[in-house]
Amino acid sequence: MNAADLASTYDLVVIGGGPAGLAAAAVAARAGLSTVLFDENPGVGGQIYRAIASTPLKDRAILGDDYWAGEALAAEAGASGALIVTGATVWSLDPGLGVGVSIAGAARLIQARRIIIATGSLERPFPIDGWTLPGVMTAGAAQTALKAQGLVPDGCTTVLAGTGPLLWLLAAQIVRAGGKLDMLLDATPGANWQRAAIHLPDFVLSPYFSKGMSLLQEVRGRVPVVRVDGLKAVGEDRLREVVYRAKGREHRLAADLLLLHQGVVPNVNLALAAGVTHRWNERQLCFEPVVDADFATSVPGIAVAGDGAGIAGGAVAAERGRLAAIAAVRALDPSARVPDAQPIRQRLQREERGRAFLDWLYRPHDALRRPNGDTLVCRCEEVTARQVRDTARLGCEGPNQMKAFLRCGMGPCQGRLCGLTVTELIAAERGTTPEAVGYYRLRPPVKPITLGELASLPKSEAERKAVER
């Protein structure tokens, strides 16, 4: 599809084709709303259901039943009548519900009556020494390669390190697919159990419990696991060694590939650019939008659903998307038929049970979130932890002022790889909270686009103001 083929106005624009976006689009389109879903990937599914319609993996046991649940969501959205546009990058969203999108090198600005942001999550920054070396990548990137291309580590020494449920899931998926995983370095702080234990009864009664226990047993039976409290990657031109600290002693392991992960956080950039109010979630150590029971935000007409509204997983994301879509339909066409929201809320409550236990248990170690010395914090602009800390001590109060001193957050990633780290470092140096420090002020374009794409925009006054604001 080309950008020129889009209508100028839609009842509902859904941004993101993961579980929340697919579920929302299906509900809204079936209720009669003119609905378009934009996703920048070649196919729908998001990260959780990545390549759900095109994965080369035919053995369903490799990725597990939870992954294949995405088939039904994708099919439902595809049959609903919603216009699903992949390869579409949304780079602007304004409080007046104007959406800037680029498709195949050309840009358009369209108007929506309602918007649901379903952009999901990002992996939390993992700023350790050597994390920018060739041979070091995120666990999420490795899982993308597995789902989309069927690729697994083989013929090299591979180490998986960090904390969080995805760490164990990826380990199981790699070995099921015939990949080689030499060691798993578990960086989960032991002290986390004190806070997590309070929520253990809910976790035992949740859908997570039996799955989690089975996963841990499967991985521990096939991969050496070591509990660590310190970690760095070493090498000159590429990764050569993984250095880790366990039980007070430092160990060195020759390695070719290091996969890092310490949880995921909401992808907030687009919502922030639209002016949505956010708050600091101390349990999940991230910023998240302030939403009501229907996932409406502080900006009228804009809702945020799925993991973008707080990390809770694929099943929860889909239910949140349905509720946000029902609210959009009721606002635009009260007479339209929509699913009963009560069973959806009940399923949502059931799926969310036990989440607090996981959040507290896998809360990343302070030292692995807040580096020191010459460890790079902002990869795009090559800003170190020492520079950020020193500038904070000079009186810099927040990340937006920090841009003027160090340019951190001004590169192609627009702060996605450094935003939380910069906020936490400033808070630590100034003796205050991340909530008080705040996050980067995001402006369009929130994703890199070319001058050619901007030049392709129709030249009306509205388009000009949208680009210049």
GROMACS .gro file of C-alpha atoms in nm:
model
  469
    1MET     CA    1   0.000   0.000   0.000
    2ASN     CA    2   0.114   0.356  -0.071
    3ALA     CA    3   0.070   0.656   0.155
    4ALA     CA    4  -0.139   0.825  -0.114
    5ASP     CA    5  -0.398   0.544  -0.088
    6LEU     CA    6  -0.490   0.633   0.270
    7ALA     CA    7  -0.809   0.821   0.345
    8SER     CA    8  -0.770   1.166   0.496
    9THR     CA    9  -0.976   1.074   0.805
   10TYR     CA   10  -1.051   0.759   1.004
   11ASP     CA   11  -1.277   0.698   1.301
   12LEU     CA   12  -0.998   0.508   1.476
   13VAL     CA   13  -0.626   0.491   1.418
   14VAL     CA   14  -0.448   0.206   1.597
   15ILE     CA   15  -0.070   0.241   1.620
   16GLY     CA   16   0.104  -0.093   1.667
   17GLY     CA   17   0.020  -0.442   1.545
   18GLY     CA   18   0.095  -0.647   1.855
   19PRO     CA   19  -0.171  -0.818   2.070
   20ALA     CA   20  -0.329  -0.495   2.195
   21GLY     CA   21  -0.342  -0.335   1.852
   22LEU     CA   22  -0.479  -0.644   1.678
   23ALA     CA   23  -0.750  -0.697   1.939
   24ALA     CA   24  -0.847  -0.328   1.936
   25ALA     CA   25  -0.868  -0.307   1.558
   26ALA     CA   26  -1.086  -0.619   1.539
   27VAL     CA   27  -1.338  -0.492   1.796
   28ALA     CA   28  -1.362  -0.143   1.645
   29ALA     CA   29  -1.391  -0.253   1.281
   30ARG     CA   30  -1.657  -0.512   1.359
   31ALA     CA   31  -1.855  -0.242   1.537
   32GLY     CA   32  -1.857  -0.038   1.217
   33LEU     CA   33  -1.583   0.217   1.280
   34SER     CA   34  -1.355   0.301   0.989
   35THR     CA   35  -1.035   0.162   1.138
   36VAL     CA   36  -0.674   0.163   1.023
   37LEU     CA   37  -0.386  -0.013   1.201
   38PHE     CA   38  -0.029   0.097   1.135
   39ASP     CA   39   0.273  -0.118   1.214
   40GLU     CA   40   0.630  -0.049   1.105
   41ASN     CA   41   0.726  -0.418   1.075
   42PRO     CA   42   0.680  -0.630   0.761
   43GLY     CA   43   0.401  -0.824   0.932
   44VAL     CA   44   0.176  -0.797   1.236
   45GLY     CA   45   0.235  -0.962   1.572
   46GLY     CA   46   0.455  -0.718   1.759
   47GLN     CA   47   0.748  -0.860   1.951
   48ILE     CA   48   0.542  -1.118   2.137
   49TYR     CA   49   0.391  -1.267   1.820
   50ARG     CA   50   0.670  -1.161   1.586
   51ALA     CA   51   0.633  -1.310   1.233
   52ILE     CA   52   0.323  -1.500   1.343
   53ALA     CA   53   0.212  -1.540   0.982
   54SER     CA   54   0.555  -1.599   0.828
   55THR     CA   55   0.787  -1.769   1.076
   56PRO     CA   56   0.986  -2.054   0.919
   57LEU     CA   57   0.961  -2.256   1.242
   58LYS     CA   58   0.718  -2.540   1.180
   59ASP     CA   59   0.768  -2.726   1.508
   60ARG     CA   60   0.522  -2.547   1.734
   61ALA     CA   61   0.690  -2.676   2.047
   62ILE     CA   62   0.994  -2.452   1.987
   63LEU     CA   63   0.820  -2.122   2.056
   64GLY     CA   64   0.543  -2.267   2.272
   65ASP     CA   65   0.164  -2.244   2.290
   66ASP     CA   66   0.164  -1.884   2.414
   67TYR     CA   67   0.329  -1.769   2.091
   68TRP     CA   68   0.085  -1.950   1.865
   69ALA     CA   69  -0.209  -1.785   2.041
   70GLY     CA   70  -0.118  -1.489   1.820
   71GLU     CA   71  -0.254  -1.672   1.516
   72ALA     CA   72  -0.613  -1.626   1.630
   73LEU     CA   73  -0.559  -1.256   1.706
   74ALA     CA   74  -0.405  -1.191   1.366
   75ALA     CA   75  -0.679  -1.383   1.188
   76GLU     CA   76  -0.952  -1.200   1.379
   77ALA     CA   77  -0.809  -0.861   1.293
   78GLY     CA   78  -0.758  -0.959   0.931
   79ALA     CA   79  -1.120  -1.069   0.894
   80SER     CA   80  -1.268  -0.772   1.079
   81GLY     CA   81  -1.262  -0.521   0.795
   82ALA     CA   82  -0.990  -0.306   0.954
   83LEU     CA   83  -0.730  -0.169   0.714
   84ILE     CA   84  -0.398  -0.318   0.828
   85VAL     CA   85  -0.095  -0.134   0.693
   86THR     CA   86   0.248  -0.283   0.764
   87GLY     CA   87   0.580  -0.119   0.684
   88ALA     CA   88   0.425   0.204   0.812
   89THR     CA   89   0.624   0.428   1.048
   90VAL     CA   90   0.421   0.667   1.262
   91TRP     CA   91   0.652   0.959   1.334
   92SER     CA   92   0.414   1.224   1.461
   93LEU     CA   93   0.106   1.234   1.683
   94ASP     CA   94  -0.039   1.561   1.804
   95PRO     CA   95  -0.302   1.637   2.073
   96GLY     CA   96  -0.545   1.730   1.797
   97LEU     CA   97  -0.536   1.364   1.682
   98GLY     CA   98  -0.331   1.429   1.371
   99VAL     CA   99  -0.108   1.137   1.271
  100GLY     CA  100   0.208   1.157   1.059
  101VAL     CA  101   0.293   0.829   0.888
  102SER     CA  102   0.547   0.722   0.626
  103ILE     CA  103   0.497   0.429   0.391
  104ALA     CA  104   0.741   0.320   0.119
  105GLY     CA  105   0.936   0.644   0.136
  106ALA     CA  106   0.639   0.882   0.121
  107ALA     CA  107   0.468   1.060   0.411
  108ARG     CA  108   0.106   1.149   0.486
  109LEU     CA  109  -0.076   1.334   0.757
  110ILE     CA  110  -0.418   1.195   0.842
  111GLN     CA  111  -0.683   1.286   1.096
  112ALA     CA  112  -0.842   1.051   1.349
  113ARG     CA  113  -1.150   1.080   1.568
  114ARG     CA  114  -0.995   0.842   1.821
  115ILE     CA  115  -0.644   0.696   1.857
  116ILE     CA  116  -0.522   0.388   2.041
  117ILE     CA  117  -0.146   0.374   2.094
  118ALA     CA  118  -0.040   0.010   2.112
  119THR     CA  119   0.334   0.041   2.062
  120GLY     CA  120   0.419  -0.216   2.328
  121SER     CA  121   0.750  -0.235   2.507
  122LEU     CA  122   1.123  -0.190   2.468
  123GLU     CA  123   1.403  -0.380   2.635
  124ARG     CA  124   1.540  -0.192   2.932
  125PRO     CA  125   1.885  -0.041   2.874
  126PHE     CA  126   2.162  -0.269   3.005
  127PRO     CA  127   2.462  -0.029   3.025
  128ILE     CA  128   2.759  -0.239   3.134
  129ASP     CA  129   3.120  -0.211   3.027
  130GLY     CA  130   3.150  -0.338   2.670
  131TRP     CA  131   2.779  -0.346   2.587
  132THR     CA  132   2.845  -0.172   2.254
  133LEU     CA  133   3.100  -0.427   2.131
  134PRO     CA  134   3.027  -0.636   1.822
  135GLY     CA  135   2.918  -0.974   1.953
  136VAL     CA  136   2.694  -0.822   2.222
  137MET     CA  137   2.324  -0.794   2.149
  138THR     CA  138   1.995  -0.800   2.334
  139ALA     CA  139   1.797  -1.112   2.409
  140GLY     CA  140   1.503  -0.954   2.228
  141ALA     CA  141   1.709  -0.920   1.910
  142ALA     CA  142   1.808  -1.286   1.934
  143GLN     CA  143   1.445  -1.384   1.980
  144THR     CA  144   1.348  -1.176   1.676
  145ALA     CA  145   1.606  -1.362   1.467
  146LEU     CA  146   1.465  -1.692   1.592
  147LYS     CA  147   1.100  -1.608   1.524
  148ALA     CA  148   1.145  -1.428   1.194
  149GLN     CA  149   1.433  -1.622   1.037
  150GLY     CA  150   1.462  -1.941   1.243
  151LEU     CA  151   1.820  -1.847   1.342
  152VAL     CA  152   1.985  -1.969   1.663
  153PRO     CA  153   2.340  -1.940   1.802
  154ASP     CA  154   2.550  -2.229   1.674
  155GLY     CA  155   2.923  -2.286   1.632
  156CYS     CA  156   3.014  -2.015   1.882
  157THR     CA  157   3.037  -1.975   2.259
  158THR     CA  158   2.714  -1.805   2.363
  159VAL     CA  159   2.627  -1.657   2.701
  160LEU     CA  160   2.282  -1.534   2.802
  161ALA     CA  161   2.290  -1.289   3.094
  162GLY     CA  162   2.057  -1.072   3.300
  163THR     CA  163   1.720  -1.113   3.463
  164GLY     CA  164   1.351  -1.142   3.380
  165PRO     CA  165   1.108  -1.401   3.246
  166LEU     CA  166   1.218  -1.350   2.883
  167LEU     CA  167   1.569  -1.463   2.978
  168TRP     CA  168   1.442  -1.810   3.069
  169LEU     CA  169   1.195  -1.827   2.782
  170LEU     CA  170   1.460  -1.746   2.523
  171ALA     CA  171   1.700  -1.999   2.674
  172ALA     CA  172   1.436  -2.271   2.640
  173GLN     CA  173   1.348  -2.166   2.284
  174ILE     CA  174   1.712  -2.169   2.172
  175VAL     CA  175   1.782  -2.517   2.300
  176ARG     CA  176   1.450  -2.651   2.167
  177ALA     CA  177   1.548  -2.518   1.823
  178GLY     CA  178   1.884  -2.697   1.838
  179GLY     CA  179   2.091  -2.392   1.924
  180LYS     CA  180   2.397  -2.388   2.147
  181LEU     CA  181   2.383  -2.201   2.477
  182ASP     CA  182   2.695  -2.238   2.692
  183MET     CA  183   2.590  -2.055   3.007
  184LEU     CA  184   2.309  -1.852   3.160
  185LEU     CA  185   2.424  -1.584   3.404
  186ASP     CA  186   2.134  -1.502   3.633
  187ALA     CA  187   2.174  -1.146   3.766
  188THR     CA  188   1.852  -1.144   3.971
  189PRO     CA  189   1.934  -0.984   4.310
  190GLY     CA  190   1.876  -1.229   4.593
  191ALA     CA  191   1.737  -0.949   4.811
  192ASN     CA  192   1.441  -0.916   4.575
  193TRP     CA  193   1.276  -1.214   4.742
  194GLN     CA  194   1.194  -1.004   5.049
  195ARG     CA  195   0.956  -0.781   4.855
  196ALA     CA  196   0.838  -1.048   4.613
  197ALA     CA  197   0.742  -1.299   4.885
  198ILE     CA  198   0.445  -1.087   4.995
  199HIS     CA  199   0.289  -1.148   4.653
  200LEU     CA  200   0.375  -1.518   4.633
  201PRO     CA  201   0.021  -1.646   4.715
  202ASP     CA  202  -0.126  -1.457   4.419
  203PHE     CA  203   0.153  -1.583   4.197
  204VAL     CA  204   0.090  -1.947   4.293
  205LEU     CA  205  -0.275  -1.903   4.191
  206SER     CA  206  -0.189  -1.728   3.865
  207PRO     CA  207  -0.144  -1.865   3.512
  208TYR     CA  208   0.227  -1.781   3.543
  209PHE     CA  209   0.311  -2.030   3.817
  210SER     CA  210   0.302  -2.368   3.645
  211LYS     CA  211   0.448  -2.223   3.324
  212GLY     CA  212   0.731  -2.057   3.513
  213MET     CA  213   0.822  -2.363   3.718
  214SER     CA  214   0.823  -2.583   3.408
  215LEU     CA  215   1.040  -2.334   3.221
  216LEU     CA  216   1.298  -2.306   3.500
  217GLN     CA  217   1.321  -2.684   3.528
  218GLU     CA  218   1.361  -2.723   3.152
  219VAL     CA  219   1.642  -2.466   3.126
  220ARG     CA  220   1.831  -2.577   3.436
  221GLY     CA  221   1.830  -2.932   3.304
  222ARG     CA  222   2.002  -2.831   2.979
  223VAL     CA  223   2.204  -2.514   3.043
  224PRO     CA  224   2.460  -2.433   3.317
  225VAL     CA  225   2.317  -2.153   3.533
  226VAL     CA  226   2.529  -1.927   3.756
  227ARG     CA  227   2.397  -1.657   3.991
  228VAL     CA  228   2.602  -1.337   3.944
  229ASP     CA  229   2.612  -0.987   4.090
  230GLY     CA  230   2.856  -0.823   3.849
  231LEU     CA  231   2.900  -0.838   3.473
  232LYS     CA  232   3.100  -0.685   3.189
  233ALA     CA  233   3.193  -0.759   2.828
  234VAL     CA  234   3.560  -0.742   2.732
  235GLY     CA  235   3.728  -0.706   2.395
  236GLU     CA  236   3.890  -0.460   2.156
  237ASP     CA  237   3.747  -0.502   1.806
  238ARG     CA  238   3.474  -0.743   1.925
  239LEU     CA  239   3.363  -0.945   2.225
  240ARG     CA  240   3.633  -1.178   2.353
  241GLU     CA  241   3.538  -1.249   2.715
  242VAL     CA  242   3.250  -1.221   2.957
  243VAL     CA  243   3.370  -1.126   3.303
  244TYR     CA  244   3.129  -1.195   3.588
  245ARG     CA  245   3.137  -1.191   3.967
  246ALA     CA  246   2.984  -1.479   4.160
  247LYS     CA  247   3.008  -1.548   4.534
  248GLY     CA  248   3.265  -1.272   4.576
  249ARG     CA  249   3.503  -1.401   4.307
  250GLU     CA  250   3.564  -1.278   3.955
  251HIS     CA  251   3.546  -1.527   3.670
  252ARG     CA  252   3.640  -1.491   3.302
  253LEU     CA  253   3.475  -1.685   3.022
  254ALA     CA  254   3.588  -1.673   2.660
  255ALA     CA  255   3.280  -1.592   2.453
  256ASP     CA  256   3.177  -1.501   2.099
  257LEU     CA  257   2.820  -1.392   2.166
  258LEU     CA  258   2.665  -1.228   2.471
  259LEU     CA  259   2.288  -1.182   2.488
  260LEU     CA  260   2.179  -0.924   2.747
  261HIS     CA  261   1.839  -0.873   2.905
  262GLN     CA  262   1.702  -0.716   3.222
  263GLY     CA  263   1.335  -0.681   3.152
  264VAL     CA  264   1.116  -0.466   2.931
  265VAL     CA  265   0.961  -0.123   2.981
  266PRO     CA  266   0.676   0.065   2.810
  267ASN     CA  267   0.760   0.230   2.479
  268VAL     CA  268   0.650   0.580   2.578
  269ASN     CA  269   0.803   0.805   2.312
  270LEU     CA  270   0.497   0.851   2.093
  271ALA     CA  271   0.263   0.906   2.387
  272LEU     CA  272   0.503   1.159   2.540
  273ALA     CA  273   0.525   1.344   2.208
  274ALA     CA  274   0.145   1.371   2.208
  275GLY     CA  275   0.148   1.529   2.554
  276VAL     CA  276   0.016   1.233   2.751
  277THR     CA  277   0.080   1.259   3.126
  278HIS     CA  278   0.318   0.993   3.260
  279ARG     CA  279   0.425   0.881   3.606
  280TRP     CA  280   0.711   0.678   3.752
  281ASN     CA  281   0.633   0.316   3.836
  282GLU     CA  282   0.865   0.230   4.123
  283ARG     CA  283   0.789  -0.140   4.104
  284GLN     CA  284   0.874  -0.172   3.735
  285LEU     CA  285   1.133   0.110   3.740
  286CYS     CA  286   0.999   0.295   3.438
  287PHE     CA  287   0.768   0.571   3.323
  288GLU     CA  288   0.417   0.474   3.218
  289PRO     CA  289   0.113   0.672   3.101
  290VAL     CA  290  -0.160   0.765   3.345
  291VAL     CA  291  -0.473   0.584   3.219
  292ASP     CA  292  -0.823   0.518   3.346
  293ALA     CA  293  -1.013   0.187   3.354
  294ASP     CA  294  -1.071   0.210   2.976
  295PHE     CA  295  -0.706   0.308   2.912
  296ALA     CA  296  -0.792   0.665   2.815
  297THR     CA  297  -0.512   0.914   2.880
  298SER     CA  298  -0.492   1.279   2.980
  299VAL     CA  299  -0.524   1.379   2.613
  300PRO     CA  300  -0.888   1.356   2.499
  301GLY     CA  301  -0.933   1.095   2.228
  302ILE     CA  302  -0.602   0.916   2.289
  303ALA     CA  303  -0.583   0.581   2.470
  304VAL     CA  304  -0.278   0.365   2.541
  305ALA     CA  305  -0.328  -0.011   2.556
  306GLY     CA  306  -0.108  -0.316   2.593
  307ASP     CA  307   0.239  -0.317   2.745
  308GLY     CA  308   0.268   0.053   2.656
  309ALA     CA  309   0.034   0.115   2.951
  310GLY     CA  310   0.245  -0.098   3.189
  311ILE     CA  311   0.420  -0.430   3.143
  312ALA     CA  312   0.190  -0.730   3.185
  313GLY     CA  313   0.236  -0.965   2.887
  314GLY     CA  314   0.054  -1.068   2.572
  315ALA     CA  315  -0.272  -1.202   2.717
  316VAL     CA  316  -0.323  -0.888   2.925
  317ALA     CA  317  -0.232  -0.667   2.630
  318ALA     CA  318  -0.507  -0.816   2.414
  319GLU     CA  319  -0.773  -0.761   2.683
  320ARG     CA  320  -0.657  -0.403   2.733
  321GLY     CA  321  -0.684  -0.344   2.359
  322ARG     CA  322  -1.041  -0.475   2.355
  323LEU     CA  323  -1.144  -0.248   2.642
  324ALA     CA  324  -0.986   0.058   2.480
  325ALA     CA  325  -1.165  -0.021   2.153
  326ILE     CA  326  -1.502  -0.069   2.324
  327ALA     CA  327  -1.462   0.274   2.485
  328ALA     CA  328  -1.376   0.428   2.148
  329VAL     CA  329  -1.682   0.272   1.983
  330ARG     CA  330  -1.914   0.385   2.261
  331ALA     CA  331  -1.780   0.740   2.237
  332LEU     CA  332  -1.825   0.762   1.860
  333ASP     CA  333  -2.136   0.547   1.804
  334PRO     CA  334  -2.325   0.459   2.125
  335SER     CA  335  -2.574   0.248   1.928
  336ALA     CA  336  -2.309   0.017   1.783
  337ARG     CA  337  -2.284  -0.341   1.907
  338VAL     CA  338  -1.971  -0.422   2.107
  339PRO     CA  339  -1.865  -0.718   2.323
  340ASP     CA  340  -1.969  -0.718   2.688
  341ALA     CA  341  -1.686  -0.554   2.879
  342GLN     CA  342  -1.745  -0.738   3.207
  343PRO     CA  343  -1.607  -1.080   3.100
  344ILE     CA  344  -1.309  -0.900   2.947
  345ARG     CA  345  -1.238  -0.723   3.275
  346GLN     CA  346  -1.264  -1.054   3.459
  347ARG     CA  347  -1.015  -1.218   3.223
  348LEU     CA  348  -0.790  -0.915   3.261
  349GLN     CA  349  -0.796  -0.943   3.640
  350ARG     CA  350  -0.720  -1.315   3.622
  351GLU     CA  351  -0.427  -1.266   3.384
  352GLU     CA  352  -0.280  -0.981   3.591
  353ARG     CA  353  -0.276  -1.192   3.909
  354GLY     CA  354   0.078  -1.272   4.010
  355ARG     CA  355   0.232  -0.988   3.809
  356ALA     CA  356   0.348  -0.803   4.123
  357PHE     CA  357   0.552  -1.107   4.229
  358LEU     CA  358   0.734  -1.118   3.895
  359ASP     CA  359   0.795  -0.743   3.896
  360TRP     CA  360   0.955  -0.742   4.240
  361LEU     CA  361   1.144  -1.068   4.188
  362TYR     CA  362   1.305  -0.961   3.861
  363ARG     CA  363   1.368  -0.598   3.953
  364PRO     CA  364   1.715  -0.532   3.804
  365HIS     CA  365   2.019  -0.471   4.023
  366ASP     CA  366   2.100  -0.103   4.089
  367ALA     CA  367   2.457  -0.142   3.963
  368LEU     CA  368   2.338  -0.286   3.631
  369ARG     CA  369   2.101   0.007   3.574
  370ARG     CA  370   2.315   0.293   3.702
  371PRO     CA  371   2.674   0.258   3.575
  372ASN     CA  372   2.986   0.452   3.670
  373GLY     CA  373   3.307   0.565   3.504
  374ASP     CA  374   3.359   0.537   3.130
  375THR     CA  375   3.070   0.300   3.065
  376LEU     CA  376   2.869   0.439   2.773
  377VAL     CA  377   2.521   0.553   2.859
  378CYS     CA  378   2.412   0.724   2.536
  379ARG     CA  379   2.533   0.504   2.253
  380CYS     CA  380   2.426   0.743   1.976
  381GLU     CA  381   2.626   1.040   2.108
  382GLU     CA  382   2.890   0.838   2.298
  383VAL     CA  383   2.818   0.994   2.637
  384THR     CA  384   2.961   0.817   2.942
  385ALA     CA  385   2.820   0.761   3.289
  386ARG     CA  386   3.093   0.982   3.434
  387GLN     CA  387   2.991   1.271   3.208
  388VAL     CA  388   2.626   1.239   3.307
  389ARG     CA  389   2.705   1.216   3.677
  390ASP     CA  390   2.951   1.507   3.665
  391THR     CA  391   2.703   1.726   3.480
  392ALA     CA  392   2.432   1.644   3.733
  393ARG     CA  393   2.667   1.744   4.015
  394LEU     CA  394   2.728   2.076   3.836
  395GLY     CA  395   2.359   2.153   3.876
  396CYS     CA  396   2.189   1.997   3.573
  397GLU     CA  397   1.842   1.912   3.700
  398GLY     CA  398   1.700   1.690   3.428
  399PRO     CA  399   1.752   1.504   3.100
  400ASN     CA  400   1.625   1.790   2.882
  401GLN     CA  401   1.880   2.031   3.023
  402MET     CA  402   2.138   1.753   2.991
  403LYS     CA  403   2.084   1.759   2.613
  404ALA     CA  404   2.232   2.109   2.598
  405PHE     CA  405   2.545   1.995   2.783
  406LEU     CA  406   2.607   1.650   2.637
  407ARG     CA  407   2.359   1.584   2.353
  408CYS     CA  408   2.249   1.260   2.519
  409GLY     CA  409   1.911   1.150   2.387
  410MET     CA  410   1.950   1.346   2.062
  411GLY     CA  411   2.061   1.059   1.837
  412PRO     CA  412   1.862   0.835   1.605
  413CYS     CA  413   1.711   0.629   1.888
  414GLN     CA  414   1.562   0.946   2.048
  415GLY     CA  415   1.651   0.828   2.396
  416ARG     CA  416   1.512   0.475   2.374
  417LEU     CA  417   1.849   0.325   2.474
  418CYS     CA  418   1.951   0.582   2.735
  419GLY     CA  419   1.644   0.765   2.866
  420LEU     CA  420   1.584   0.564   3.181
  421THR     CA  421   1.955   0.542   3.260
  422VAL     CA  422   2.004   0.918   3.231
  423THR     CA  423   1.701   0.985   3.450
  424GLU     CA  424   1.817   0.742   3.718
  425LEU     CA  425   2.175   0.872   3.716
  426ILE     CA  426   2.061   1.232   3.760
  427ALA     CA  427   1.824   1.128   4.039
  428ALA     CA  428   2.102   0.937   4.215
  429GLU     CA  429   2.347   1.227   4.196
  430ARG     CA  430   2.094   1.488   4.307
  431GLY     CA  431   1.946   1.276   4.586
  432THR     CA  432   1.594   1.287   4.446
  433THR     CA  433   1.352   1.055   4.266
  434PRO     CA  434   1.318   0.967   3.897
  435GLU     CA  435   0.963   1.105   3.916
  436ALA     CA  436   1.102   1.446   4.015
  437VAL     CA  437   1.375   1.436   3.748
  438GLY     CA  438   1.140   1.339   3.464
  439TYR     CA  439   1.209   1.209   3.116
  440TYR     CA  440   1.311   1.349   2.780
  441ARG     CA  441   1.075   1.596   2.616
  442LEU     CA  442   0.984   1.426   2.289
  443ARG     CA  443   0.899   1.615   1.972
  444PRO     CA  444   0.813   1.494   1.622
  445PRO     CA  445   0.953   1.323   1.434
  446VAL     CA  446   0.985   1.058   1.703
  447LYS     CA  447   1.132   0.816   1.448
  448PRO     CA  448   1.401   0.902   1.190
  449ILE     CA  449   1.255   1.001   0.854
  450THR     CA  450   1.421   1.147   0.548
  451LEU     CA  451   1.388   1.497   0.407
  452GLY     CA  452   1.247   1.330   0.099
  453GLU     CA  453   0.961   1.188   0.304
  454LEU     CA  454   0.886   1.529   0.451
  455ALA     CA  455   0.903   1.686   0.106
  456SER     CA  456   0.646   1.437  -0.019
  457LEU     CA  457   0.381   1.572   0.219
  458PRO     CA  458   0.087   1.758   0.064
  459LYS     CA  459   0.150   2.130   0.099
  460SER     CA  460  -0.162   2.245   0.283
  461GLU     CA  461  -0.146   2.482   0.578
  462ALA     CA  462  -0.239   2.204   0.821
  463GLU     CA  463   0.048   1.982   0.706
  464ARG     CA  464   0.295   2.268   0.725
  465LYS     CA  465   0.196   2.354   1.082
  466ALA     CA  466   0.213   1.988   1.187
  467VAL     CA  467   0.572   1.962   1.069
  468GLU     CA  468   0.683   2.296   1.208
  469ARG     CA  469   0.524   2.282   1.553
   0.00000   0.00000   0.00000
